[in-house]
CSV table of C-alpha atoms and ligand atoms in Angstrom, one decimal:
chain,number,residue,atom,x,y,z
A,6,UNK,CA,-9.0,23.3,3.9
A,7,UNK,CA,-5.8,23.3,1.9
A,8,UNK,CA,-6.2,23.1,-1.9
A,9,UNK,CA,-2.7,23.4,-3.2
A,10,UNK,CA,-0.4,20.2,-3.4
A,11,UNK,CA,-3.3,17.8,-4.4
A,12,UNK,CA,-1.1,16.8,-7.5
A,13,UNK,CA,2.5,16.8,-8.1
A,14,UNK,CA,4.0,19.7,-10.2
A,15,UNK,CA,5.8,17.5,-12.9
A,16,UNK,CA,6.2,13.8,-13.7
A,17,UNK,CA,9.3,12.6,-12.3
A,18,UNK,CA,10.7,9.3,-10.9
A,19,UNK,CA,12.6,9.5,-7.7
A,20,UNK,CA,15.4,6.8,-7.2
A,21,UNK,CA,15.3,5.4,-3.5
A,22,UNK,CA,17.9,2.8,-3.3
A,23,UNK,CA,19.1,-0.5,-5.1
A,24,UNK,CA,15.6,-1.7,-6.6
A,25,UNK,CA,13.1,1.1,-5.4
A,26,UNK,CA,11.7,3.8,-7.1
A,27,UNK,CA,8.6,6.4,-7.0
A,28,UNK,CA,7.0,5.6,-10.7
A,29,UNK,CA,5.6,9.1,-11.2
A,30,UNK,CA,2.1,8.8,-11.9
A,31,UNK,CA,2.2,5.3,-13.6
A,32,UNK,CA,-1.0,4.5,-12.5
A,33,UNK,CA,-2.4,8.0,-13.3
A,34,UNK,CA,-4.4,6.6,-16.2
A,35,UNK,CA,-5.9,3.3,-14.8
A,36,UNK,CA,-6.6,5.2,-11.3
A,37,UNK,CA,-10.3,6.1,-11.4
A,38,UNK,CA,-11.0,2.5,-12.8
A,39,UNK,CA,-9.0,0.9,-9.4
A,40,UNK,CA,-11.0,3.1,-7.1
A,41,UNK,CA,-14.3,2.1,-8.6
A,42,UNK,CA,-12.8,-1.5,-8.0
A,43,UNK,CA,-12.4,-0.8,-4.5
A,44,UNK,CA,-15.4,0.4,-3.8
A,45,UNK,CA,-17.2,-2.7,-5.1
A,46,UNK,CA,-14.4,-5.2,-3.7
A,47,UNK,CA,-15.5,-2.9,-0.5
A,48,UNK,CA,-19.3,-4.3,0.0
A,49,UNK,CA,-18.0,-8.1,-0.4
A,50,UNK,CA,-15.1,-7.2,2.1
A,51,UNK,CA,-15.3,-4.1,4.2
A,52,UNK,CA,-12.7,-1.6,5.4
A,53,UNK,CA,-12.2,-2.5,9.1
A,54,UNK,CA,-9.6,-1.9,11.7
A,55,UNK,CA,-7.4,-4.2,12.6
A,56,UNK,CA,-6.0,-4.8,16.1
A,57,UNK,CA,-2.1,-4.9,16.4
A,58,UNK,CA,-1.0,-7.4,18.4
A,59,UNK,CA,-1.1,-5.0,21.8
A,60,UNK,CA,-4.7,-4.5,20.8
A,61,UNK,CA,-4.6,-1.2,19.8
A,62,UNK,CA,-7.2,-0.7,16.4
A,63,UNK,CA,-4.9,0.7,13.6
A,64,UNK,CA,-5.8,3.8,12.2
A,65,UNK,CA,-5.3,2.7,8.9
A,66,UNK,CA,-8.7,0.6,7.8
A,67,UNK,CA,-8.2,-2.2,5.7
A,68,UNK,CA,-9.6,-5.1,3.3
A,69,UNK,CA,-7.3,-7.5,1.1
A,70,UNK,CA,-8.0,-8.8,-2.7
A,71,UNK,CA,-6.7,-12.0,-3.8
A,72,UNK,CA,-5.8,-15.6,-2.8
A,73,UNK,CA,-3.8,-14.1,0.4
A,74,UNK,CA,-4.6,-11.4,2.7
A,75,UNK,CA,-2.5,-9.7,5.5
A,76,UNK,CA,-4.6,-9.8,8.9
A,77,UNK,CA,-3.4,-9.1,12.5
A,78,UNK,CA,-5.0,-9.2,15.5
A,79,UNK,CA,-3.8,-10.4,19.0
A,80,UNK,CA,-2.7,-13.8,18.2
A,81,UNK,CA,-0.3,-11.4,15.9
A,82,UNK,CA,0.6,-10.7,11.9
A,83,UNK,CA,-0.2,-13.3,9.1
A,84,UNK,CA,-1.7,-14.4,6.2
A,85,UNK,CA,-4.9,-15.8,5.6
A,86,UNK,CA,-6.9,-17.0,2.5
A,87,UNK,CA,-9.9,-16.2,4.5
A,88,UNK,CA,-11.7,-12.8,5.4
A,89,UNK,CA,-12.0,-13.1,9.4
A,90,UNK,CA,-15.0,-10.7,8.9
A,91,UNK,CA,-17.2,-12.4,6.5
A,92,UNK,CA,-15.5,-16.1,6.9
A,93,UNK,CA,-15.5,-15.9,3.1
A,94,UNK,CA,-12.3,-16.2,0.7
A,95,UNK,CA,-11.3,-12.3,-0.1
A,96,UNK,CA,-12.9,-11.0,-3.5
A,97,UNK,CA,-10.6,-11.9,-6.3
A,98,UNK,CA,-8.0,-9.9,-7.7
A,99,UNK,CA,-8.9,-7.7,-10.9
A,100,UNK,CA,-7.0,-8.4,-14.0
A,101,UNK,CA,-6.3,-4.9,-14.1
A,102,UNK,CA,-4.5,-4.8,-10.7
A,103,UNK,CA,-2.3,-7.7,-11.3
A,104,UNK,CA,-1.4,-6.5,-15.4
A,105,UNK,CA,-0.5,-2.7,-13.0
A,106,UNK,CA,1.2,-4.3,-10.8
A,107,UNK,CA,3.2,-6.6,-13.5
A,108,UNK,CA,4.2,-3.9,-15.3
A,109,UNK,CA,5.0,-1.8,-12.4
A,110,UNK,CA,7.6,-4.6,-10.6
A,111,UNK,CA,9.0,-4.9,-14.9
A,112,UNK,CA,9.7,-1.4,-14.8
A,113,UNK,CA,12.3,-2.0,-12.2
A,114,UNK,CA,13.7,-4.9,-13.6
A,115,UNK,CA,11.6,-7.5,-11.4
A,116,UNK,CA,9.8,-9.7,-14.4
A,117,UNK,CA,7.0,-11.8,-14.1
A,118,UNK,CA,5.7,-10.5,-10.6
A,119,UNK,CA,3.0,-12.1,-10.3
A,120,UNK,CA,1.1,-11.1,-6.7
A,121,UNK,CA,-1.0,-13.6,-4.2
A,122,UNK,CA,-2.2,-10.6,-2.5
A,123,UNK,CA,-3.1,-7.3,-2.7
A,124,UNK,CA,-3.8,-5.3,0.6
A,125,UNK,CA,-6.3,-2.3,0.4
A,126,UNK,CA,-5.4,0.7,2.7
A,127,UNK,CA,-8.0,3.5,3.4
A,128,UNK,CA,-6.6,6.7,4.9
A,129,UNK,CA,-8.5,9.5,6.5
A,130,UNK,CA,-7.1,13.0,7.9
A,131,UNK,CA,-4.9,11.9,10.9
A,132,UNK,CA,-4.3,8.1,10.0
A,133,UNK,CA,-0.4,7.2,9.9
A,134,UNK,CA,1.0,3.8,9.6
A,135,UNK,CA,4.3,3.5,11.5
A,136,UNK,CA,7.8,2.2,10.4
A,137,UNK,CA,7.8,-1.3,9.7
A,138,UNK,CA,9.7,-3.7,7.5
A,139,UNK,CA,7.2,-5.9,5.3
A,140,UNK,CA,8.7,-9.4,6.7
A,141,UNK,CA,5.4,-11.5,6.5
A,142,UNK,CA,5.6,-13.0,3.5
A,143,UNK,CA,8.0,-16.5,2.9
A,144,UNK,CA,9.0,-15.1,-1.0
A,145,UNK,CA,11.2,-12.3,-0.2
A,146,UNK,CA,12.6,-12.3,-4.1
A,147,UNK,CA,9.8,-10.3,-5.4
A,148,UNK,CA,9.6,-6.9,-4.9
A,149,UNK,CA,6.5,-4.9,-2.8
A,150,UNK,CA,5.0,-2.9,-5.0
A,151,UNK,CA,2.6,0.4,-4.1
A,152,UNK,CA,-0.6,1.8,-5.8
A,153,UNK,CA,-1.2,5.6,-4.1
A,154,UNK,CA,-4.5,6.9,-4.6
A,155,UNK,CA,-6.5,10.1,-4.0
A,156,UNK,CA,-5.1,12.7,-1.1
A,157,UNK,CA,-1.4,13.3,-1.5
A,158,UNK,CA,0.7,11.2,1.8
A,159,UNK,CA,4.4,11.7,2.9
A,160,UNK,CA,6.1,8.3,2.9
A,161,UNK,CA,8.7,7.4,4.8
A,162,UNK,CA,11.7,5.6,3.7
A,163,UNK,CA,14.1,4.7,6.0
A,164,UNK,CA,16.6,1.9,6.0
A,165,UNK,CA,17.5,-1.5,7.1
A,166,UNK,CA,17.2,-0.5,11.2
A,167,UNK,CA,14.3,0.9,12.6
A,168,UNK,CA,16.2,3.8,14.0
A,169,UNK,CA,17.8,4.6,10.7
A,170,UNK,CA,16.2,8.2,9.8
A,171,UNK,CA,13.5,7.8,7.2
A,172,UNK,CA,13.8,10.2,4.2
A,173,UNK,CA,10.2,12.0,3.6
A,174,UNK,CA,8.2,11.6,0.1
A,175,UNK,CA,5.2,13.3,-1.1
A,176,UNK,CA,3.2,10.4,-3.1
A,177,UNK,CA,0.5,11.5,-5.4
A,178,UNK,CA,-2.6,9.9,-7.1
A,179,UNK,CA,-1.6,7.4,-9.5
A,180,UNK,CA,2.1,7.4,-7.9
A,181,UNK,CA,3.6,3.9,-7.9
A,182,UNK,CA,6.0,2.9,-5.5
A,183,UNK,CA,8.3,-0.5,-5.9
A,184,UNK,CA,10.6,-2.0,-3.6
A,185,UNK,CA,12.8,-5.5,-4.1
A,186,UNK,CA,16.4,-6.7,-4.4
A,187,UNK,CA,18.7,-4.9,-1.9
A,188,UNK,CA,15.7,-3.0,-0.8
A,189,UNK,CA,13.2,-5.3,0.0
A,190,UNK,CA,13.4,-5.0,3.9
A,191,UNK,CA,13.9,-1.3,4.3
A,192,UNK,CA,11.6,0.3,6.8
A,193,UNK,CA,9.0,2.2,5.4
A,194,UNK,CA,5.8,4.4,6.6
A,195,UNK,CA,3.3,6.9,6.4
A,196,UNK,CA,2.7,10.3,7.5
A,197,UNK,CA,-0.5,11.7,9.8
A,198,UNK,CA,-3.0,12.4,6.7
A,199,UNK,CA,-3.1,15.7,6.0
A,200,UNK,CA,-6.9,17.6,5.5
A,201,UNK,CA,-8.0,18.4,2.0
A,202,UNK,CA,-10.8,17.8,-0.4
A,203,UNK,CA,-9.5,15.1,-3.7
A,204,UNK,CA,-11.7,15.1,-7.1
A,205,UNK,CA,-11.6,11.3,-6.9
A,206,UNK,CA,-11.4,10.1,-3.1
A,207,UNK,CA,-12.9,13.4,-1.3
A,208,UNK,CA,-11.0,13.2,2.2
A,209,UNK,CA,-9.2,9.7,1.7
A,210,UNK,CA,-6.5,8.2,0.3
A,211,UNK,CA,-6.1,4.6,-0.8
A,212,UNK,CA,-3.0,2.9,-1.0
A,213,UNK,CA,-2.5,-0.6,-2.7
A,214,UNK,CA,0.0,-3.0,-1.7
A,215,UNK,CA,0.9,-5.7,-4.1
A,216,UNK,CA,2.7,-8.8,-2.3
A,217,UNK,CA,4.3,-12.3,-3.1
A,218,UNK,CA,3.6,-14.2,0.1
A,219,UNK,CA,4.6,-17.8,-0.9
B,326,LIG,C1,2.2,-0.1,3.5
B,326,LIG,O1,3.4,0.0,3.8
B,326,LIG,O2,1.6,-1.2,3.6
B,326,LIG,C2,1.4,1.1,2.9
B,326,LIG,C3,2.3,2.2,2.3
B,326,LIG,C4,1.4,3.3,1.8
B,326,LIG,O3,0.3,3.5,2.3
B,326,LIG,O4,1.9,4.1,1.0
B,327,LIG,FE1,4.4,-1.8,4.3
């Protein structure tokens, strides 16, 4: 099992475009509190894989906090204000999430970002999520913005097409991604999770995406 590479060498923020940026470890300090937060939001709403519209289960497994939460299945991609699984609304986002998130969004000049939904990603050694553009929410003014947690991940950031050639990113624990503006459609992914052992996550990663849907 690989050991080196679990944390990044040096804080430093990495320009991608017009309104996107890799916040070097801005959610370093508040990161052990948001993964115990998951882990309870977890027993209320559990990880599960989704079907893409083809049917296929995701690799990625998935809950959502918040008034909104991003489901797909069959029928296709949308939002929902209730939890499919449990027929329940989704647990309620933290204060702490949305005051990370807030500040986060600020940092690139987005104020008052104020998120209706916060999908919950749970990564183990192999999962990848493919290029896609988030497109499924109606306010397309604020920015995305992108909690990583545990296991270093290679994101992909490509551009407006799909077949535009995604630049490669190592994201860290407590990394912070934001996207808005000019940037807010680019085509973004993830890497295959690579195997090795995280003080705080063990095999996994998390990944937090703050949204705007309406
Ligand atoms: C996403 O695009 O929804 C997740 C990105 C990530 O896991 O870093
Ligand atoms: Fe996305």
């Amino acid at each position: 099992m690989m050991q080196a590479d679990l944390f990044a060498d040096e804080k430093r923020d990495v320009e991608l475009g017009p309104g996107a940026a890799i916040l070097s470890r801005f959610a370093l300090d508040a990161a052990d509190a948001l993964i115990a937060h998951i882990e309870r939001m977890s027993v209320l709403s559990p990880f599960r894989h989704m079907e893409t519209r083809g049917g296929k289960a995701m690799s990625v497994a998935m809950f959502n906090c918040g008034a909104w939460g991003w489901v797909s299945d069959r029928s296709g991609y949308r939002y929902d204000a209730i939890d499919p699984v449990t027929a329940l609304p989704w647990p309620d986002l933290p204060t702490l999430f949305l005051d990370l998130a807030n500040r986060a969004a600020d940092a690139l000049g987005f104020g008052g970002f104020v998120p209706d939904a916060c999908l919950v990603n749970r990564y183990v050694v192999g999962s990848r999520l493919s290029l896609h553009q988030d497109r499924d929410e109606r306010d397309r003014d604020a920015p995305i913005v992108s909690v990583s947690l545990g296991l270093p991940a290679t994101f992909l950031w490509g551009g407006h097409k799909r077949n535009d050639r995604p630049a490669r990113h190592r994201l860290f624990h407590g990394d912070v991604v934001v996207w808005g503006g000019p940037s807010r459609l680019v085509f973004h992914g993830v890497d295959e999770l690579k195997d090795a052992d995280h003080p705080s996550t063990g095999a996994m990663r998390y990944n937090l995406t703050f949204r705007k849907t309406r």
